[in-house]
Amino acid sequence: ECASKGVYNKFAAMSALISIYLDTRNFPQAESLAALALQSYPMNRVFLWGLCTALEKEGKIDEAMLAYGTLLERILEAKSSNPYNEIVCRLKLVISRLSAGKREDVEDQLQHILAWEGHEFPEGYGERAKAKFSQARQILEENGKTTDPRR
């Protein structure tokens, strides 16, 4: 009710509802609501994450790839001190590109991810980042590329 008719908390309710739709695997509704919210707040990364996830889960790979590219731009513009979101977004972008059979820029994105190895992450993110580094390295190796982050 608040997501459709609210005044002060409308977009907070929309954000919560997008999460609920994603959790319940109602990806078309999550996509639709995220797109609607982005009409009012096009720079909002929370709504972009919701849109990206919904598109990915719906198998709309080309659209997901474009959305992840936009999300990455927003993350880089924010210059956050926690690069974990950048790492996850780049990895999702790589996976969507590979799923679409597009290899351009994949190695570069993976090298950007690996360049963050050794960085001090906030509590709770270090182990998660290590898993992403491992996944990035595995993708590079599967594609016959080097894993030198200085590249």
PDB file of N, CA, C and O in Angstrom, residues 102-137:
ATOM      1  N   LYS A 102      29.782 -12.965 -25.189  1.00  0.00           N
ATOM      2  CA  LYS A 102      30.568 -11.763 -25.490  1.00  0.00           C
ATOM      3  C   LYS A 102      31.791 -11.734 -24.580  1.00  0.00           C
ATOM      4  O   LYS A 102      31.673 -11.664 -23.374  1.00  0.00           O
ATOM      5  N   ARG A 103      32.948 -11.756 -25.179  1.00  0.00           N
ATOM      6  CA  ARG A 103      34.176 -11.838 -24.407  1.00  0.00           C
ATOM      7  C   ARG A 103      34.922 -10.511 -24.283  1.00  0.00           C
ATOM      8  O   ARG A 103      35.872 -10.414 -23.529  1.00  0.00           O
ATOM      9  N   GLU A 104      34.470  -9.482 -25.024  1.00  0.00           N
ATOM     10  CA  GLU A 104      35.167  -8.212 -24.966  1.00  0.00           C
ATOM     11  C   GLU A 104      35.130  -7.650 -23.553  1.00  0.00           C
ATOM     12  O   GLU A 104      34.119  -7.731 -22.877  1.00  0.00           O
ATOM     13  N   ASP A 105      36.251  -7.165 -23.114  1.00  0.00           N
ATOM     14  CA  ASP A 105      36.384  -6.490 -21.831  1.00  0.00           C
ATOM     15  C   ASP A 105      36.350  -7.434 -20.623  1.00  0.00           C
ATOM     16  O   ASP A 105      36.511  -6.991 -19.495  1.00  0.00           O
ATOM     17  N   VAL A 106      36.138  -8.734 -20.840  1.00  0.00           N
ATOM     18  CA  VAL A 106      36.027  -9.668 -19.721  1.00  0.00           C
ATOM     19  C   VAL A 106      37.330  -9.746 -18.936  1.00  0.00           C
ATOM     20  O   VAL A 106      37.334  -9.623 -17.712  1.00  0.00           O
ATOM     21  N   GLU A 107      38.434  -9.960 -19.634  1.00  0.00           N
ATOM     22  CA  GLU A 107      39.711 -10.080 -18.932  1.00  0.00           C
ATOM     23  C   GLU A 107      40.042  -8.795 -18.174  1.00  0.00           C
ATOM     24  O   GLU A 107      40.507  -8.836 -17.033  1.00  0.00           O
ATOM     25  N   ASP A 108      39.780  -7.663 -18.791  1.00  0.00           N
ATOM     26  CA  ASP A 108      40.038  -6.378 -18.139  1.00  0.00           C
ATOM     27  C   ASP A 108      39.234  -6.251 -16.844  1.00  0.00           C
ATOM     28  O   ASP A 108      39.754  -5.824 -15.815  1.00  0.00           O
ATOM     29  N   GLN A 109      37.952  -6.618 -16.895  1.00  0.00           N
ATOM     30  CA  GLN A 109      37.106  -6.544 -15.698  1.00  0.00           C
ATOM     31  C   GLN A 109      37.640  -7.462 -14.590  1.00  0.00           C
ATOM     32  O   GLN A 109      37.686  -7.086 -13.415  1.00  0.00           O
ATOM     33  N   LEU A 110      38.057  -8.665 -14.973  1.00  0.00           N
ATOM     34  CA  LEU A 110      38.595  -9.607 -13.989  1.00  0.00           C
ATOM     35  C   LEU A 110      39.901  -9.095 -13.380  1.00  0.00           C
ATOM     36  O   LEU A 110      40.142  -9.249 -12.182  1.00  0.00           O
ATOM     37  N   GLN A 111      40.733  -8.463 -14.199  1.00  0.00           N
ATOM     38  CA  GLN A 111      41.981  -7.907 -13.681  1.00  0.00           C
ATOM     39  C   GLN A 111      41.701  -6.758 -12.712  1.00  0.00           C
ATOM     40  O   GLN A 111      42.409  -6.586 -11.708  1.00  0.00           O
ATOM     41  N   HIS A 112      40.665  -5.962 -12.985  1.00  0.00           N
ATOM     42  CA  HIS A 112      40.267  -4.897 -12.051  1.00  0.00           C
ATOM     43  C   HIS A 112      39.856  -5.493 -10.702  1.00  0.00           C
ATOM     44  O   HIS A 112      40.166  -4.943  -9.644  1.00  0.00           O
ATOM     45  N   ILE A 113      39.145  -6.598 -10.760  1.00  0.00           N
ATOM     46  CA  ILE A 113      38.732  -7.278  -9.525  1.00  0.00           C
ATOM     47  C   ILE A 113      39.958  -7.730  -8.750  1.00  0.00           C
ATOM     48  O   ILE A 113      40.101  -7.454  -7.553  1.00  0.00           O
ATOM     49  N   LEU A 114      40.860  -8.420  -9.422  1.00  0.00           N
ATOM     50  CA  LEU A 114      42.037  -8.975  -8.757  1.00  0.00           C
ATOM     51  C   LEU A 114      42.992  -7.900  -8.248  1.00  0.00           C
ATOM     52  O   LEU A 114      43.766  -8.150  -7.324  1.00  0.00           O
ATOM     53  N   ALA A 115      42.928  -6.725  -8.826  1.00  0.00           N
ATOM     54  CA  ALA A 115      43.777  -5.624  -8.364  1.00  0.00           C
ATOM     55  C   ALA A 115      43.427  -5.216  -6.929  1.00  0.00           C
ATOM     56  O   ALA A 115      44.238  -4.590  -6.251  1.00  0.00           O
ATOM     57  N   TRP A 116      42.220  -5.566  -6.459  1.00  0.00           N
ATOM     58  CA  TRP A 116      41.806  -5.237  -5.089  1.00  0.00           C
ATOM     59  C   TRP A 116      42.323  -6.241  -4.056  1.00  0.00           C
ATOM     60  O   TRP A 116      42.173  -6.025  -2.855  1.00  0.00           O
ATOM     61  N   GLU A 117      42.936  -7.338  -4.508  1.00  0.00           N
ATOM     62  CA  GLU A 117      43.474  -8.304  -3.544  1.00  0.00           C
ATOM     63  C   GLU A 117      44.512  -7.624  -2.664  1.00  0.00           C
ATOM     64  O   GLU A 117      45.305  -6.820  -3.129  1.00  0.00           O
ATOM     65  N   GLY A 118      44.470  -7.939  -1.398  1.00  0.00           N
ATOM     66  CA  GLY A 118      45.387  -7.312  -0.451  1.00  0.00           C
ATOM     67  C   GLY A 118      44.815  -6.055   0.173  1.00  0.00           C
ATOM     68  O   GLY A 118      45.370  -5.533   1.134  1.00  0.00           O
ATOM     69  N   HIS A 119      43.730  -5.557  -0.368  1.00  0.00           N
ATOM     70  CA  HIS A 119      43.055  -4.379   0.183  1.00  0.00           C
ATOM     71  C   HIS A 119      42.398  -4.756   1.508  1.00  0.00           C
ATOM     72  O   HIS A 119      41.899  -5.863   1.668  1.00  0.00           O
ATOM     73  N   GLU A 120      42.395  -3.851   2.438  1.00  0.00           N
ATOM     74  CA  GLU A 120      41.735  -4.060   3.726  1.00  0.00           C
ATOM     75  C   GLU A 120      40.241  -3.775   3.566  1.00  0.00           C
ATOM     76  O   GLU A 120      39.851  -2.669   3.208  1.00  0.00           O
ATOM     77  N   PHE A 121      39.429  -4.781   3.834  1.00  0.00           N
ATOM     78  CA  PHE A 121      37.982  -4.646   3.717  1.00  0.00           C
ATOM     79  C   PHE A 121      37.355  -4.484   5.092  1.00  0.00           C
ATOM     80  O   PHE A 121      37.901  -4.974   6.084  1.00  0.00           O
ATOM     81  N   PRO A 122      36.202  -3.823   5.163  1.00  0.00           N
ATOM     82  CA  PRO A 122      35.486  -3.722   6.440  1.00  0.00           C
ATOM     83  C   PRO A 122      35.149  -5.112   6.968  1.00  0.00           C
ATOM     84  O   PRO A 122      35.041  -6.075   6.197  1.00  0.00           O
ATOM     85  N   GLU A 123      34.958  -5.193   8.256  1.00  0.00           N
ATOM     86  CA  GLU A 123      34.652  -6.472   8.894  1.00  0.00           C
ATOM     87  C   GLU A 123      33.453  -7.132   8.206  1.00  0.00           C
ATOM     88  O   GLU A 123      32.455  -6.492   7.906  1.00  0.00           O
ATOM     89  N   GLY A 124      33.602  -8.413   7.957  1.00  0.00           N
ATOM     90  CA  GLY A 124      32.539  -9.167   7.323  1.00  0.00           C
ATOM     91  C   GLY A 124      32.649  -9.248   5.810  1.00  0.00           C
ATOM     92  O   GLY A 124      31.978 -10.062   5.187  1.00  0.00           O
ATOM     93  N   TYR A 125      33.478  -8.408   5.218  1.00  0.00           N
ATOM     94  CA  TYR A 125      33.602  -8.405   3.765  1.00  0.00           C
ATOM     95  C   TYR A 125      34.867  -9.089   3.263  1.00  0.00           C
ATOM     96  O   TYR A 125      34.940  -9.451   2.095  1.00  0.00           O
ATOM     97  N   GLY A 126      35.846  -9.266   4.111  1.00  0.00           N
ATOM     98  CA  GLY A 126      37.122  -9.833   3.690  1.00  0.00           C
ATOM     99  C   GLY A 126      36.997 -11.230   3.112  1.00  0.00           C
ATOM    100  O   GLY A 126      37.526 -11.522   2.030  1.00  0.00           O
ATOM    101  N   GLU A 127      36.293 -12.104   3.820  1.00  0.00           N
ATOM    102  CA  GLU A 127      36.132 -13.485   3.353  1.00  0.00           C
ATOM    103  C   GLU A 127      35.268 -13.538   2.088  1.00  0.00           C
ATOM    104  O   GLU A 127      35.530 -14.325   1.184  1.00  0.00           O
ATOM    105  N   ARG A 128      34.261 -12.697   2.054  1.00  0.00           N
ATOM    106  CA  ARG A 128      33.407 -12.653   0.868  1.00  0.00           C
ATOM    107  C   ARG A 128      34.209 -12.179  -0.338  1.00  0.00           C
ATOM    108  O   ARG A 128      34.047 -12.704  -1.446  1.00  0.00           O
ATOM    109  N   ALA A 129      35.086 -11.193  -0.120  1.00  0.00           N
ATOM    110  CA  ALA A 129      35.929 -10.702  -1.216  1.00  0.00           C
ATOM    111  C   ALA A 129      36.878 -11.801  -1.690  1.00  0.00           C
ATOM    112  O   ALA A 129      37.078 -11.966  -2.902  1.00  0.00           O
ATOM    113  N   LYS A 130      37.451 -12.559  -0.755  1.00  0.00           N
ATOM    114  CA  LYS A 130      38.352 -13.658  -1.139  1.00  0.00           C
ATOM    115  C   LYS A 130      37.646 -14.653  -2.049  1.00  0.00           C
ATOM    116  O   LYS A 130      38.233 -15.157  -3.008  1.00  0.00           O
ATOM    117  N   ALA A 131      36.390 -14.940  -1.749  1.00  0.00           N
ATOM    118  CA  ALA A 131      35.622 -15.862  -2.593  1.00  0.00           C
ATOM    119  C   ALA A 131      35.450 -15.287  -3.997  1.00  0.00           C
ATOM    120  O   ALA A 131      35.515 -16.017  -4.991  1.00  0.00           O
ATOM    121  N   LYS A 132      35.240 -13.987  -4.085  1.00  0.00           N
ATOM    122  CA  LYS A 132      35.086 -13.335  -5.399  1.00  0.00           C
ATOM    123  C   LYS A 132      36.403 -13.346  -6.163  1.00  0.00           C
ATOM    124  O   LYS A 132      36.426 -13.544  -7.378  1.00  0.00           O
ATOM    125  N   PHE A 133      37.530 -13.149  -5.450  1.00  0.00           N
ATOM    126  CA  PHE A 133      38.842 -13.202  -6.100  1.00  0.00           C
ATOM    127  C   PHE A 133      39.082 -14.599  -6.665  1.00  0.00           C
ATOM    128  O   PHE A 133      39.574 -14.754  -7.788  1.00  0.00           O
ATOM    129  N   SER A 134      38.722 -15.607  -5.890  1.00  0.00           N
ATOM    130  CA  SER A 134      38.877 -16.992  -6.329  1.00  0.00           C
ATOM    131  C   SER A 134      38.030 -17.259  -7.574  1.00  0.00           C
ATOM    132  O   SER A 134      38.489 -17.893  -8.531  1.00  0.00           O
ATOM    133  N   GLN A 135      36.812 -16.772  -7.564  1.00  0.00           N
ATOM    134  CA  GLN A 135      35.923 -16.947  -8.710  1.00  0.00           C
ATOM    135  C   GLN A 135      36.480 -16.233  -9.943  1.00  0.00           C
ATOM    136  O   GLN A 135      36.458 -16.782 -11.045  1.00  0.00           O
ATOM    137  N   ALA A 136      37.001 -15.025  -9.754  1.00  0.00           N
ATOM    138  CA  ALA A 136      37.590 -14.274 -10.868  1.00  0.00           C
ATOM    139  C   ALA A 136      38.794 -15.023 -11.440  1.00  0.00           C
ATOM    140  O   ALA A 136      38.941 -15.138 -12.669  1.00  0.00           O
ATOM    141  N   ARG A 137      39.632 -15.537 -10.564  1.00  0.00           N
ATOM    142  CA  ARG A 137      40.816 -16.278 -10.996  1.00  0.00           C
ATOM    143  C   ARG A 137      40.406 -17.538 -11.761  1.00  0.00           C
ATOM    144  O   ARG A 137      40.995 -17.884 -12.792  1.00  0.00           O
TER     145      ARG A 137
END
